mmCIF file of C-alpha atoms in Angstrom:
data_model
loop_
_atom_site.group_PDB
_atom_site.id
_atom_site.type_symbol
_atom_site.label_atom_id
_atom_site.label_comp_id
_atom_site.label_asym_id
_atom_site.label_seq_id
_atom_site.Cartn_x
_atom_site.Cartn_y
_atom_site.Cartn_z
ATOM 1 C CA MET A 18 -59.895 -17.523 11.366
ATOM 2 C CA TRP A 19 -56.570 -18.141 9.612
ATOM 3 C CA GLU A 20 -56.800 -14.919 7.629
ATOM 4 C CA TRP A 21 -54.330 -13.147 9.911
ATOM 5 C CA LEU A 22 -51.713 -15.825 9.381
ATOM 6 C CA ILE A 23 -50.926 -14.810 5.669
ATOM 7 C CA PRO A 24 -50.000 -11.152 6.515
ATOM 8 C CA VAL A 25 -47.928 -12.306 9.517
ATOM 9 C CA ALA A 26 -46.149 -14.843 7.261
ATOM 10 C CA VAL A 27 -45.407 -12.185 4.652
ATOM 11 C CA VAL A 28 -44.033 -9.859 7.313
ATOM 12 C CA VAL A 29 -41.894 -12.578 8.869
ATOM 13 C CA LEU A 30 -40.610 -13.584 5.387
ATOM 14 C CA ILE A 31 -39.673 -9.956 4.557
ATOM 15 C CA VAL A 32 -37.931 -9.514 7.958
ATOM 16 C CA LEU A 33 -36.089 -12.806 7.389
ATOM 17 C CA VAL A 34 -34.941 -11.821 3.897
ATOM 18 C CA VAL A 35 -33.760 -8.341 5.102
ATOM 19 C CA GLY A 36 -31.982 -9.974 8.073
ATOM 20 C CA ILE A 37 -30.179 -12.517 5.876
ATOM 21 C CA TYR A 38 -29.216 -9.698 3.505
ATOM 22 C CA LEU A 39 -27.830 -7.560 6.304
ATOM 23 C CA TRP A 40 -25.955 -10.469 7.857
ATOM 24 C CA ALA A 41 -24.388 -11.439 4.464
ATOM 25 C CA THR A 42 -23.495 -7.810 3.625
ATOM 26 C CA TYR A 43 -21.997 -7.202 7.105
ATOM 27 C CA ASN A 44 -19.857 -10.277 6.830
ATOM 28 C CA SER A 45 -18.592 -9.421 3.341
ATOM 29 C CA LEU A 46 -17.756 -5.842 4.541
ATOM 30 C CA VAL A 47 -15.780 -7.313 7.463
ATOM 31 C CA GLN A 48 -13.933 -9.615 5.092
ATOM 32 C CA LEU A 49 -13.077 -6.755 2.703
ATOM 33 C CA ASN A 50 -11.971 -4.560 5.616
ATOM 34 C CA VAL A 51 -9.600 -7.259 6.848
ATOM 35 C CA ARG A 52 -8.299 -7.850 3.412
ATOM 36 C CA VAL A 53 -7.450 -4.153 3.046
ATOM 37 C CA ASP A 54 -5.752 -4.157 6.496
ATOM 38 C CA GLU A 55 -3.705 -7.150 5.478
ATOM 39 C CA ALA A 56 -2.675 -5.528 2.161
ATOM 40 C CA TRP A 57 -1.601 -2.406 3.968
ATOM 41 C CA SER A 58 0.416 -4.562 6.346
ATOM 42 C CA ASP A 59 2.127 -6.148 3.336
ATOM 43 C CA ILE A 60 2.996 -2.688 1.980
ATOM 44 C CA THR A 61 4.490 -1.557 5.344
ATOM 45 C CA VAL A 62 6.561 -4.762 5.470
ATOM 46 C CA GLN A 63 8.045 -4.135 2.050
ATOM 47 C CA LEU A 64 8.655 -0.410 2.770
ATOM 48 C CA LYS A 65 10.474 -1.488 5.977
ATOM 49 C CA ARG A 66 12.509 -4.004 4.062
ATOM 50 C CA ARG A 67 13.622 -1.353 1.566
ATOM 51 C CA ALA A 68 14.388 1.039 4.452
ATOM 52 C CA ASP A 69 16.543 -1.580 6.054
ATOM 53 C CA LEU A 70 18.540 -2.105 2.837
ATOM 54 C CA LEU A 71 19.247 1.627 2.322
ATOM 55 C CA PRO A 72 21.863 2.208 5.138
ATOM 56 C CA GLY A 73 24.014 -0.614 3.596
ATOM 57 C CA LEU A 74 23.654 0.899 0.148
ATOM 58 C CA ILE A 75 24.503 4.389 1.458
ATOM 59 C CA GLU A 76 27.602 3.060 3.319
ATOM 60 C CA THR A 77 28.768 1.202 0.185
ATOM 61 C CA VAL A 78 28.414 4.316 -1.976
ATOM 62 C CA LYS A 79 30.015 6.523 0.678
ATOM 63 C CA GLY A 80 33.155 4.422 0.501
ATOM 64 C CA TYR A 81 33.603 5.552 -3.101
ATOM 65 C CA ALA A 82 31.958 9.045 -3.031
ATOM 66 C CA ALA A 83 32.278 10.403 0.494
ATOM 67 C CA HIS A 84 32.025 14.004 -0.784
ATOM 68 C CA GLU A 85 28.373 13.527 -1.930
ATOM 69 C CA LYS A 86 27.147 14.369 1.565
ATOM 70 C CA ALA A 87 23.920 16.113 0.390
ATOM 71 C CA VAL A 88 22.811 13.067 -1.539
ATOM 72 C CA PHE A 89 23.355 10.763 1.460
ATOM 73 C CA GLU A 90 21.462 13.128 3.741
ATOM 74 C CA ASN A 91 18.529 13.318 1.293
ATOM 75 C CA VAL A 92 18.267 9.565 1.098
ATOM 76 C CA THR A 93 18.504 9.274 4.919
ATOM 77 C CA GLN A 94 15.853 11.908 5.401
ATOM 78 C CA ALA A 95 13.502 10.338 2.771
ATOM 79 C CA ARG A 96 14.050 6.936 4.441
ATOM 80 C CA ALA A 97 13.033 8.297 7.814
ATOM 81 C CA GLU A 98 10.009 9.930 6.242
ATOM 82 C CA THR A 99 8.950 6.674 4.724
ATOM 83 C CA ILE A 100 9.338 4.704 7.991
ATOM 84 C CA ASN A 101 7.383 7.365 9.970
ATOM 85 C CA ALA A 102 4.517 7.667 7.398
ATOM 86 C CA GLN A 103 1.102 7.133 8.916
ATOM 87 C CA GLY A 104 -1.464 5.934 6.399
ATOM 88 C CA PRO A 105 -1.563 5.876 2.637
ATOM 89 C CA ALA A 106 -1.598 9.613 2.053
ATOM 90 C CA GLU A 107 1.645 10.248 4.045
ATOM 91 C CA ALA A 108 3.201 7.073 2.632
ATOM 92 C CA GLY A 109 2.474 8.302 -0.913
ATOM 93 C CA ILE A 110 4.182 11.604 -0.275
ATOM 94 C CA ALA A 111 7.197 9.919 1.392
ATOM 95 C CA GLU A 112 7.367 7.402 -1.510
ATOM 96 C CA GLY A 113 7.774 10.248 -3.999
ATOM 97 C CA HIS A 114 10.549 11.824 -1.928
ATOM 98 C CA LEU A 115 12.379 8.504 -1.556
ATOM 99 C CA GLN A 116 12.193 7.742 -5.239
ATOM 100 C CA GLN A 117 13.771 11.203 -6.073
ATOM 101 C CA ALA A 118 16.475 10.625 -3.452
ATOM 102 C CA LEU A 119 17.257 7.169 -4.852
ATOM 103 C CA LYS A 120 17.558 8.491 -8.319
ATOM 104 C CA SER A 121 20.133 10.946 -7.100
ATOM 105 C CA LEU A 122 22.011 8.214 -5.228
ATOM 106 C CA PHE A 123 22.174 5.896 -8.255
ATOM 107 C CA ALA A 124 23.197 8.820 -10.452
ATOM 108 C CA VAL A 125 26.168 9.355 -8.113
ATOM 109 C CA ALA A 126 26.971 5.608 -8.194
ATOM 110 C CA GLU A 127 27.167 5.711 -12.032
ATOM 111 C CA ALA A 128 30.134 7.981 -11.832
ATOM 112 C CA TYR A 129 32.245 5.378 -10.044
ATOM 113 C CA PRO A 130 33.067 2.304 -12.154
ATOM 114 C CA GLN A 131 34.772 0.635 -9.232
ATOM 115 C CA LEU A 132 31.522 0.904 -7.265
ATOM 116 C CA GLN A 133 29.586 -0.566 -10.119
ATOM 117 C CA ALA A 134 31.842 -3.629 -9.999
ATOM 118 C CA SER A 135 31.529 -4.054 -6.274
ATOM 119 C CA GLN A 136 29.705 -7.336 -5.383
ATOM 120 C CA ASN A 137 28.209 -5.777 -2.252
ATOM 121 C CA PHE A 138 26.823 -2.836 -4.268
ATOM 122 C CA LEU A 139 25.467 -5.180 -6.985
ATOM 123 C CA HIS A 140 23.727 -7.385 -4.360
ATOM 124 C CA LEU A 141 22.202 -4.394 -2.623
ATOM 125 C CA GLN A 142 20.996 -2.973 -5.943
ATOM 126 C CA GLN A 143 19.416 -6.310 -6.843
ATOM 127 C CA SER A 144 17.736 -6.505 -3.444
ATOM 128 C CA ILE A 145 16.294 -3.008 -3.853
ATOM 129 C CA VAL A 146 14.993 -3.840 -7.297
ATOM 130 C CA ASP A 147 13.313 -6.961 -5.973
ATOM 131 C CA THR A 148 11.859 -4.928 -3.100
ATOM 132 C CA GLU A 149 10.564 -2.249 -5.441
ATOM 133 C CA ASP A 150 8.790 -4.960 -7.458
ATOM 134 C CA LYS A 151 7.188 -6.255 -4.258
ATOM 135 C CA ILE A 152 6.077 -2.774 -3.196
ATOM 136 C CA GLN A 153 4.411 -2.318 -6.589
ATOM 137 C CA ALA A 154 2.577 -5.653 -6.289
ATOM 138 C CA SER A 155 1.518 -4.911 -2.670
ATOM 139 C CA ARG A 156 0.273 -1.475 -3.755
ATOM 140 C CA ARG A 157 -1.838 -2.984 -6.516
ATOM 141 C CA PHE A 158 -3.295 -5.582 -4.149
ATOM 142 C CA TYR A 159 -3.995 -2.903 -1.537
ATOM 143 C CA ASN A 160 -5.626 -0.568 -3.995
ATOM 144 C CA GLY A 161 -7.731 -3.418 -5.413
ATOM 145 C CA GLY A 162 -8.992 -4.248 -1.917
ATOM 146 C CA VAL A 163 -9.766 -0.555 -1.235
ATOM 147 C CA ARG A 164 -11.649 -0.363 -4.581
ATOM 148 C CA GLU A 165 -13.807 -3.386 -3.631
ATOM 149 C CA LEU A 166 -14.490 -2.166 -0.086
ATOM 150 C CA ASN A 167 -15.234 1.415 -1.185
ATOM 151 C CA THR A 168 -17.598 0.153 -3.951
ATOM 152 C CA LYS A 169 -19.415 -2.196 -1.522
ATOM 153 C CA ILE A 170 -19.897 0.717 0.947
ATOM 154 C CA LYS A 171 -21.172 3.102 -1.752
ATOM 155 C CA VAL A 172 -23.658 0.910 -3.623
ATOM 156 C CA PHE A 173 -27.342 1.021 -2.826
ATOM 157 C CA PRO A 174 -28.781 -0.189 -0.441
ATOM 158 C CA ASN A 175 -25.480 -0.796 1.403
ATOM 159 C CA ASN A 176 -24.882 2.980 1.530
ATOM 160 C CA LEU A 177 -27.912 3.295 3.745
ATOM 161 C CA PHE A 178 -26.461 1.341 6.678
ATOM 162 C CA ALA A 179 -22.708 0.528 6.037
ATOM 163 C CA ARG A 180 -21.430 3.694 7.748
ATOM 164 C CA ASN A 181 -23.764 3.159 10.668
ATOM 165 C CA LEU A 182 -22.187 -0.246 11.173
ATOM 166 C CA GLY A 183 -18.712 1.358 11.392
ATOM 167 C CA PHE A 184 -17.420 0.854 7.822
ATOM 168 C CA HIS A 185 -15.825 3.737 6.173
ATOM 169 C CA GLU A 186 -14.210 4.321 2.763
ATOM 170 C CA ARG A 187 -10.450 3.855 2.782
ATOM 171 C CA GLU A 188 -7.746 5.842 1.078
ATOM 172 C CA PHE A 189 -5.962 4.582 -1.982
ATOM 173 C CA PHE A 190 -2.170 4.382 -1.857
ATOM 174 C CA GLU A 191 -1.168 6.904 -4.516
ATOM 175 C CA VAL A 192 2.131 8.605 -4.865
ATOM 176 C CA VAL A 193 1.455 12.373 -4.732
ATOM 177 C CA ASP A 194 4.284 13.237 -7.165
ATOM 178 C CA GLY A 195 3.571 10.857 -10.019
ATOM 179 C CA ALA A 196 6.576 12.111 -11.930
ATOM 180 C CA ALA A 197 8.754 10.809 -9.130
ATOM 181 C CA ILE A 198 7.863 7.194 -9.872
ATOM 182 C CA ALA A 199 7.083 7.537 -13.549
ATOM 183 C CA GLU A 200 10.427 5.945 -14.118
ATOM 184 C CA PRO A 201 12.015 3.582 -11.575
ATOM 185 C CA PRO A 202 15.440 4.437 -10.328
ATOM 186 C CA ARG A 203 17.878 3.512 -13.101
ATOM 187 C CA ILE A 204 19.977 0.594 -11.958
ATOM 188 C CA GLN A 205 22.717 -0.653 -14.228
ATOM 189 C CA PHE A 206 24.724 -3.754 -13.812
#
C-alpha cells in the first residue's frame, strides 16, 4: 500500500536537489555578472578621468612647444578614440594608441626644462600617473571578474543551461598592442 511512496519521495528529493542547485547557480551567475558590469564601469570612470586631464596637459605643453602640432593632434585623436570606445576590445585598441601618443607627448616635454619646472605641469603629470595606476587596478579587477564568470559558465553541468538562462562569456580587457603598454609613459620630476 505504501510502496509507491518511496519512488515518489526519491523523485521529489531529486527534483528538489536539482532545483536548489539551479537556483544557487543562477544567483551566483547573476552576482558575477553584476560584479563584471561594476568593474567595467570602474574602468570607464578612470578612462574618463584621464581623458579629462589630457586637455590641460596638452595646453600646458603647447605653451612651451607650440610647434609640436602633430603630437598634440595624435594625443587629441587617441583621447577621442578612448572616450568613444565601446566594449573591452575597442577600449584595448584605443588604450594602446593613447599610450603611444602619451609617450610622444612626454618625450616632447622632456626637451623643455622650463616646462619640467612648471607646477601646473607637475601636478598634471602626477594626476595622470595616479589615474594610470587606478586604470591598471580596475583592469585587474575587471579581468578577475570576467575570469570567474567565464569559468562558472563553462564548467559542467553549468555549461548545459547557463547560456539558455541568458549568461554569456565576457571579453577580457586586453590591450591589443602589448608593446604600447609594456613600459608606462616615462614621467620625470
